[in-house]
């Protein structure tokens, strides 16, 4: 079905401005930074690599509730100390870096009631429930974003050019069933594998894209002149203020992974008989979030963006109203596939001694930000070095990371029995006056440890 939308008020419930401001709401790409590489992470380790379900230190691990949030950009940096000061002015205490192409990204990952347990000596299973939200805004001109956020200045001319501009926001939940087992087990070599099958329930998505959009602002006339096209759409069950969890669309996905361990004998009398991990070096590979959700009756409008808009409209109207009042558009109602943010996870972990480990975790996105017929969220590429100290009831880790579009980060976290709290960037946020990403996680679980001795096995 196609029709002209010029003058058709209120056909969309989601305005672009709402989505551009998304990252301010606490919706934060990677999850549980530092914790997921802990050998005592239990169910959380399964999220990173499904092979971790087997040969863990637990007879069973029960997650009650956990939440991880992550947010970042390469446009604005803040001082966390100043931001927490109620008397401070946020605008005055932020440092902006408008580029030709700026990026905003974030996710929230809530792990609900979940459990993992052993099935004999060579296989294990896990059952997980998750609620997730992702947001990506890619290749937006910083000058344009700044004017949309702060308003247009009379007398201040500027130009912009946006190639491959795209935005995707997506909420969904998943129920996962994980199976892992031993593949090879010799005196010094150990290999295990695992797979997680997921049932996906999509709660809605919104998306914007433009292969070519340019314009100039005439400060004397207070008019924004634009050229190009803009595609703007959302699924039928996506609301700007309220998500309808009862009205969802189904999909399927999976994770798959392998873990190799080199189990050279470790002559460490202080550790033998107490350390639940047997390896000297571990290498883990996994592909996560392979799959998609197909939404029926999604609406997408392609606007002819050749025209002029009064800057006053940006102060009195929503962006969808501005588009409908000033540009002609053609709407299509059809099925829309939304791809999951697939990623390659690589972990190398080395046992130093006396319960000290040094891990290097790399996440590489397997999705392109701009696609022709399908839309997708993407994770940002990261590399995180995780020095940590592990024991049965206590782990402490201090990850140091490099994040795409951002500065180096330094964090701190701990696991104390059933409680885990941490951040991959908290120390950087406290010390830096120009933090451009932040994350935080916490969780509560019931760990049931194996009652076995590992002496002389490593």
mmCIF file with all atom_site columns, C-alpha atoms in Angstrom, residues 29-163:
data_model
loop_
_atom_site.group_PDB
_atom_site.id
_atom_site.type_symbol
_atom_site.label_atom_id
_atom_site.label_alt_id
_atom_site.label_comp_id
_atom_site.label_asym_id
_atom_site.label_entity_id
_atom_site.label_seq_id
_atom_site.pdbx_PDB_ins_code
_atom_site.Cartn_x
_atom_site.Cartn_y
_atom_site.Cartn_z
_atom_site.occupancy
_atom_site.B_iso_or_equiv
_atom_site.pdbx_formal_charge
_atom_site.auth_seq_id
_atom_site.auth_comp_id
_atom_site.auth_asym_id
_atom_site.auth_atom_id
_atom_site.pdbx_PDB_model_num
ATOM 1   C CA . UNK A 1 29  ? 26.874 -2.403  23.635 1.00 0.00 ? 29  UNK A CA 1
ATOM 2   C CA . UNK A 1 30  ? 28.846 -4.859  25.620 1.00 0.00 ? 30  UNK A CA 1
ATOM 3   C CA . UNK A 1 31  ? 27.565 -6.422  28.834 1.00 0.00 ? 31  UNK A CA 1
ATOM 4   C CA . UNK A 1 32  ? 29.034 -7.376  32.209 1.00 0.00 ? 32  UNK A CA 1
ATOM 5   C CA . UNK A 1 33  ? 32.553 -6.143  31.341 1.00 0.00 ? 33  UNK A CA 1
ATOM 6   C CA . UNK A 1 34  ? 35.104 -7.988  33.458 1.00 0.00 ? 34  UNK A CA 1
ATOM 7   C CA . UNK A 1 35  ? 32.633 -10.308 35.133 1.00 0.00 ? 35  UNK A CA 1
ATOM 8   C CA . UNK A 1 36  ? 31.973 -12.437 32.048 1.00 0.00 ? 36  UNK A CA 1
ATOM 9   C CA . UNK A 1 37  ? 35.627 -13.616 31.859 1.00 0.00 ? 37  UNK A CA 1
ATOM 10  C CA . UNK A 1 38  ? 35.690 -14.677 35.530 1.00 0.00 ? 38  UNK A CA 1
ATOM 11  C CA . UNK A 1 39  ? 35.885 -18.472 35.803 1.00 0.00 ? 39  UNK A CA 1
ATOM 12  C CA . UNK A 1 40  ? 33.254 -18.162 38.566 1.00 0.00 ? 40  UNK A CA 1
ATOM 13  C CA . UNK A 1 41  ? 30.885 -16.096 36.402 1.00 0.00 ? 41  UNK A CA 1
ATOM 14  C CA . UNK A 1 42  ? 28.558 -19.094 35.992 1.00 0.00 ? 42  UNK A CA 1
ATOM 15  C CA . UNK A 1 43  ? 25.491 -18.303 33.902 1.00 0.00 ? 43  UNK A CA 1
ATOM 16  C CA . UNK A 1 44  ? 26.986 -14.937 32.895 1.00 0.00 ? 44  UNK A CA 1
ATOM 17  C CA . UNK A 1 45  ? 29.894 -16.732 31.224 1.00 0.00 ? 45  UNK A CA 1
ATOM 18  C CA . UNK A 1 46  ? 27.381 -18.603 29.056 1.00 0.00 ? 46  UNK A CA 1
ATOM 19  C CA . UNK A 1 47  ? 26.286 -15.251 27.566 1.00 0.00 ? 47  UNK A CA 1
ATOM 20  C CA . UNK A 1 48  ? 29.851 -14.711 26.344 1.00 0.00 ? 48  UNK A CA 1
ATOM 21  C CA . UNK A 1 49  ? 30.462 -18.281 25.157 1.00 0.00 ? 49  UNK A CA 1
ATOM 22  C CA . UNK A 1 50  ? 27.956 -21.173 25.448 1.00 0.00 ? 50  UNK A CA 1
ATOM 23  C CA . UNK A 1 51  ? 30.824 -23.669 25.894 1.00 0.00 ? 51  UNK A CA 1
ATOM 24  C CA . UNK A 1 52  ? 31.387 -22.131 29.354 1.00 0.00 ? 52  UNK A CA 1
ATOM 25  C CA . UNK A 1 53  ? 28.342 -24.035 30.592 1.00 0.00 ? 53  UNK A CA 1
ATOM 26  C CA . UNK A 1 54  ? 30.491 -27.179 30.877 1.00 0.00 ? 54  UNK A CA 1
ATOM 27  C CA . UNK A 1 55  ? 33.328 -27.856 33.341 1.00 0.00 ? 55  UNK A CA 1
ATOM 28  C CA . UNK A 1 56  ? 32.653 -24.835 35.524 1.00 0.00 ? 56  UNK A CA 1
ATOM 29  C CA . UNK A 1 57  ? 33.385 -24.737 39.280 1.00 0.00 ? 57  UNK A CA 1
ATOM 30  C CA . UNK A 1 58  ? 29.647 -25.039 39.963 1.00 0.00 ? 58  UNK A CA 1
ATOM 31  C CA . UNK A 1 59  ? 27.391 -28.003 40.450 1.00 0.00 ? 59  UNK A CA 1
ATOM 32  C CA . UNK A 1 60  ? 24.688 -25.465 39.661 1.00 0.00 ? 60  UNK A CA 1
ATOM 33  C CA . UNK A 1 61  ? 24.454 -21.693 39.330 1.00 0.00 ? 61  UNK A CA 1
ATOM 34  C CA . UNK A 1 62  ? 21.138 -19.852 39.723 1.00 0.00 ? 62  UNK A CA 1
ATOM 35  C CA . UNK A 1 63  ? 20.824 -16.227 38.642 1.00 0.00 ? 63  UNK A CA 1
ATOM 36  C CA . UNK A 1 64  ? 18.083 -14.325 40.440 1.00 0.00 ? 64  UNK A CA 1
ATOM 37  C CA . UNK A 1 65  ? 18.424 -10.983 38.642 1.00 0.00 ? 65  UNK A CA 1
ATOM 38  C CA . UNK A 1 66  ? 21.228 -9.049  36.951 1.00 0.00 ? 66  UNK A CA 1
ATOM 39  C CA . UNK A 1 67  ? 21.385 -5.849  34.923 1.00 0.00 ? 67  UNK A CA 1
ATOM 40  C CA . UNK A 1 68  ? 24.113 -4.347  32.751 1.00 0.00 ? 68  UNK A CA 1
ATOM 41  C CA . UNK A 1 69  ? 23.988 -0.952  31.043 1.00 0.00 ? 69  UNK A CA 1
ATOM 42  C CA . UNK A 1 70  ? 26.380 0.646   28.560 1.00 0.00 ? 70  UNK A CA 1
ATOM 43  C CA . UNK A 1 71  ? 26.307 4.024   26.803 1.00 0.00 ? 71  UNK A CA 1
ATOM 44  C CA . UNK A 1 72  ? 28.820 5.923   24.702 1.00 0.00 ? 72  UNK A CA 1
ATOM 45  C CA . UNK A 1 73  ? 29.456 8.407   21.912 1.00 0.00 ? 73  UNK A CA 1
ATOM 46  C CA . UNK A 1 74  ? 32.224 10.386  20.248 1.00 0.00 ? 74  UNK A CA 1
ATOM 47  C CA . UNK A 1 75  ? 30.402 13.727  20.388 1.00 0.00 ? 75  UNK A CA 1
ATOM 48  C CA . UNK A 1 76  ? 30.178 14.829  24.008 1.00 0.00 ? 76  UNK A CA 1
ATOM 49  C CA . UNK A 1 77  ? 32.413 14.169  26.983 1.00 0.00 ? 77  UNK A CA 1
ATOM 50  C CA . UNK A 1 78  ? 31.539 14.930  30.584 1.00 0.00 ? 78  UNK A CA 1
ATOM 51  C CA . UNK A 1 79  ? 33.067 14.956  34.010 1.00 0.00 ? 79  UNK A CA 1
ATOM 52  C CA . UNK A 1 80  ? 31.166 12.400  36.095 1.00 0.00 ? 80  UNK A CA 1
ATOM 53  C CA . UNK A 1 81  ? 32.042 14.277  39.280 1.00 0.00 ? 81  UNK A CA 1
ATOM 54  C CA . UNK A 1 82  ? 30.574 17.502  37.873 1.00 0.00 ? 82  UNK A CA 1
ATOM 55  C CA . UNK A 1 83  ? 27.537 15.668  36.480 1.00 0.00 ? 83  UNK A CA 1
ATOM 56  C CA . UNK A 1 84  ? 26.765 14.262  39.930 1.00 0.00 ? 84  UNK A CA 1
ATOM 57  C CA . UNK A 1 85  ? 27.001 17.727  41.434 1.00 0.00 ? 85  UNK A CA 1
ATOM 58  C CA . UNK A 1 86  ? 23.394 18.922  41.550 1.00 0.00 ? 86  UNK A CA 1
ATOM 59  C CA . UNK A 1 87  ? 24.528 22.528  41.432 1.00 0.00 ? 87  UNK A CA 1
ATOM 60  C CA . UNK A 1 88  ? 26.546 22.159  38.242 1.00 0.00 ? 88  UNK A CA 1
ATOM 61  C CA . UNK A 1 89  ? 25.470 23.175  34.760 1.00 0.00 ? 89  UNK A CA 1
ATOM 62  C CA . UNK A 1 90  ? 25.647 20.140  32.468 1.00 0.00 ? 90  UNK A CA 1
ATOM 63  C CA . UNK A 1 91  ? 26.189 22.170  29.298 1.00 0.00 ? 91  UNK A CA 1
ATOM 64  C CA . UNK A 1 92  ? 28.988 24.218  30.842 1.00 0.00 ? 92  UNK A CA 1
ATOM 65  C CA . UNK A 1 93  ? 30.739 21.128  32.213 1.00 0.00 ? 93  UNK A CA 1
ATOM 66  C CA . UNK A 1 94  ? 30.664 19.112  28.986 1.00 0.00 ? 94  UNK A CA 1
ATOM 67  C CA . UNK A 1 95  ? 33.162 19.095  26.149 1.00 0.00 ? 95  UNK A CA 1
ATOM 68  C CA . UNK A 1 96  ? 31.781 18.689  22.641 1.00 0.00 ? 96  UNK A CA 1
ATOM 69  C CA . UNK A 1 97  ? 33.571 17.312  19.599 1.00 0.00 ? 97  UNK A CA 1
ATOM 70  C CA . UNK A 1 98  ? 31.328 17.782  16.545 1.00 0.00 ? 98  UNK A CA 1
ATOM 71  C CA . UNK A 1 99  ? 32.717 15.751  13.639 1.00 0.00 ? 99  UNK A CA 1
ATOM 72  C CA . UNK A 1 100 ? 31.631 15.179  10.058 1.00 0.00 ? 100 UNK A CA 1
ATOM 73  C CA . UNK A 1 101 ? 30.406 11.775  11.280 1.00 0.00 ? 101 UNK A CA 1
ATOM 74  C CA . UNK A 1 102 ? 29.502 11.342  14.956 1.00 0.00 ? 102 UNK A CA 1
ATOM 75  C CA . UNK A 1 103 ? 28.269 8.134   16.595 1.00 0.00 ? 103 UNK A CA 1
ATOM 76  C CA . UNK A 1 104 ? 26.049 7.289   19.571 1.00 0.00 ? 104 UNK A CA 1
ATOM 77  C CA . UNK A 1 105 ? 25.506 3.789   20.911 1.00 0.00 ? 105 UNK A CA 1
ATOM 78  C CA . UNK A 1 106 ? 24.219 1.884   23.911 1.00 0.00 ? 106 UNK A CA 1
ATOM 79  C CA . UNK A 1 107 ? 22.409 -1.114  25.311 1.00 0.00 ? 107 UNK A CA 1
ATOM 80  C CA . UNK A 1 108 ? 20.715 -2.526  28.360 1.00 0.00 ? 108 UNK A CA 1
ATOM 81  C CA . UNK A 1 109 ? 20.904 -6.241  29.197 1.00 0.00 ? 109 UNK A CA 1
ATOM 82  C CA . UNK A 1 110 ? 18.731 -7.687  31.975 1.00 0.00 ? 110 UNK A CA 1
ATOM 83  C CA . UNK A 1 111 ? 19.371 -11.321 32.832 1.00 0.00 ? 111 UNK A CA 1
ATOM 84  C CA . UNK A 1 112 ? 16.292 -12.720 34.517 1.00 0.00 ? 112 UNK A CA 1
ATOM 85  C CA . UNK A 1 113 ? 15.806 -16.028 36.364 1.00 0.00 ? 113 UNK A CA 1
ATOM 86  C CA . UNK A 1 114 ? 18.342 -18.433 34.848 1.00 0.00 ? 114 UNK A CA 1
ATOM 87  C CA . UNK A 1 115 ? 20.041 -21.668 35.861 1.00 0.00 ? 115 UNK A CA 1
ATOM 88  C CA . UNK A 1 116 ? 22.902 -23.934 34.751 1.00 0.00 ? 116 UNK A CA 1
ATOM 89  C CA . UNK A 1 117 ? 23.654 -27.470 35.962 1.00 0.00 ? 117 UNK A CA 1
ATOM 90  C CA . UNK A 1 118 ? 25.555 -30.621 35.030 1.00 0.00 ? 118 UNK A CA 1
ATOM 91  C CA . UNK A 1 119 ? 24.222 -33.689 33.249 1.00 0.00 ? 119 UNK A CA 1
ATOM 92  C CA . UNK A 1 120 ? 26.754 -36.322 34.248 1.00 0.00 ? 120 UNK A CA 1
ATOM 93  C CA . UNK A 1 121 ? 30.508 -35.946 33.851 1.00 0.00 ? 121 UNK A CA 1
ATOM 94  C CA . UNK A 1 122 ? 30.726 -34.817 30.218 1.00 0.00 ? 122 UNK A CA 1
ATOM 95  C CA . UNK A 1 123 ? 27.811 -32.472 29.531 1.00 0.00 ? 123 UNK A CA 1
ATOM 96  C CA . UNK A 1 124 ? 25.934 -29.550 31.035 1.00 0.00 ? 124 UNK A CA 1
ATOM 97  C CA . UNK A 1 125 ? 22.899 -27.400 30.235 1.00 0.00 ? 125 UNK A CA 1
ATOM 98  C CA . UNK A 1 126 ? 21.601 -23.939 31.044 1.00 0.00 ? 126 UNK A CA 1
ATOM 99  C CA . UNK A 1 127 ? 18.273 -22.145 30.807 1.00 0.00 ? 127 UNK A CA 1
ATOM 100 C CA . UNK A 1 128 ? 18.387 -18.335 30.507 1.00 0.00 ? 128 UNK A CA 1
ATOM 101 C CA . UNK A 1 129 ? 15.913 -15.466 30.222 1.00 0.00 ? 129 UNK A CA 1
ATOM 102 C CA . UNK A 1 130 ? 16.938 -11.972 29.066 1.00 0.00 ? 130 UNK A CA 1
ATOM 103 C CA . UNK A 1 131 ? 15.412 -8.588  28.246 1.00 0.00 ? 131 UNK A CA 1
ATOM 104 C CA . UNK A 1 132 ? 17.550 -6.422  25.961 1.00 0.00 ? 132 UNK A CA 1
ATOM 105 C CA . UNK A 1 133 ? 17.491 -3.013  24.303 1.00 0.00 ? 133 UNK A CA 1
ATOM 106 C CA . UNK A 1 134 ? 19.918 -1.618  21.714 1.00 0.00 ? 134 UNK A CA 1
ATOM 107 C CA . UNK A 1 135 ? 20.485 1.798   20.191 1.00 0.00 ? 135 UNK A CA 1
ATOM 108 C CA . UNK A 1 136 ? 22.820 2.939   17.394 1.00 0.00 ? 136 UNK A CA 1
ATOM 109 C CA . UNK A 1 137 ? 23.057 6.327   15.698 1.00 0.00 ? 137 UNK A CA 1
ATOM 110 C CA . UNK A 1 138 ? 25.799 6.354   13.057 1.00 0.00 ? 138 UNK A CA 1
ATOM 111 C CA . UNK A 1 139 ? 27.344 8.960   10.784 1.00 0.00 ? 139 UNK A CA 1
ATOM 112 C CA . UNK A 1 140 ? 25.339 11.991  11.883 1.00 0.00 ? 140 UNK A CA 1
ATOM 113 C CA . UNK A 1 141 ? 27.075 15.360  11.288 1.00 0.00 ? 141 UNK A CA 1
ATOM 114 C CA . UNK A 1 142 ? 27.952 16.822  14.660 1.00 0.00 ? 142 UNK A CA 1
ATOM 115 C CA . UNK A 1 143 ? 26.926 20.324  13.630 1.00 0.00 ? 143 UNK A CA 1
ATOM 116 C CA . UNK A 1 144 ? 23.446 19.121  12.664 1.00 0.00 ? 144 UNK A CA 1
ATOM 117 C CA . UNK A 1 145 ? 22.995 17.139  15.874 1.00 0.00 ? 145 UNK A CA 1
ATOM 118 C CA . UNK A 1 146 ? 24.095 20.155  17.911 1.00 0.00 ? 146 UNK A CA 1
ATOM 119 C CA . UNK A 1 147 ? 21.531 22.420  16.253 1.00 0.00 ? 147 UNK A CA 1
ATOM 120 C CA . UNK A 1 148 ? 18.705 19.891  16.672 1.00 0.00 ? 148 UNK A CA 1
ATOM 121 C CA . UNK A 1 149 ? 19.577 19.496  20.366 1.00 0.00 ? 149 UNK A CA 1
ATOM 122 C CA . UNK A 1 150 ? 20.250 23.156  21.235 1.00 0.00 ? 150 UNK A CA 1
ATOM 123 C CA . UNK A 1 151 ? 18.330 25.089  18.599 1.00 0.00 ? 151 UNK A CA 1
ATOM 124 C CA . UNK A 1 152 ? 19.383 27.080  15.548 1.00 0.00 ? 152 UNK A CA 1
ATOM 125 C CA . UNK A 1 153 ? 21.236 30.363  16.081 1.00 0.00 ? 153 UNK A CA 1
ATOM 126 C CA . UNK A 1 154 ? 19.952 33.321  14.082 1.00 0.00 ? 154 UNK A CA 1
ATOM 127 C CA . UNK A 1 155 ? 22.782 34.799  12.037 1.00 0.00 ? 155 UNK A CA 1
ATOM 128 C CA . UNK A 1 156 ? 24.962 31.695  12.374 1.00 0.00 ? 156 UNK A CA 1
ATOM 129 C CA . UNK A 1 157 ? 25.175 29.930  8.997  1.00 0.00 ? 157 UNK A CA 1
ATOM 130 C CA . UNK A 1 158 ? 26.352 26.350  8.676  1.00 0.00 ? 158 UNK A CA 1
ATOM 131 C CA . UNK A 1 159 ? 26.385 23.485  6.176  1.00 0.00 ? 159 UNK A CA 1
ATOM 132 C CA . UNK A 1 160 ? 26.203 19.731  6.603  1.00 0.00 ? 160 UNK A CA 1
ATOM 133 C CA . UNK A 1 161 ? 26.516 16.574  4.503  1.00 0.00 ? 161 UNK A CA 1
ATOM 134 C CA . UNK A 1 162 ? 25.363 13.176  5.799  1.00 0.00 ? 162 UNK A CA 1
ATOM 135 C CA . UNK A 1 163 ? 26.256 10.025  3.865  1.00 0.00 ? 163 UNK A CA 1
#
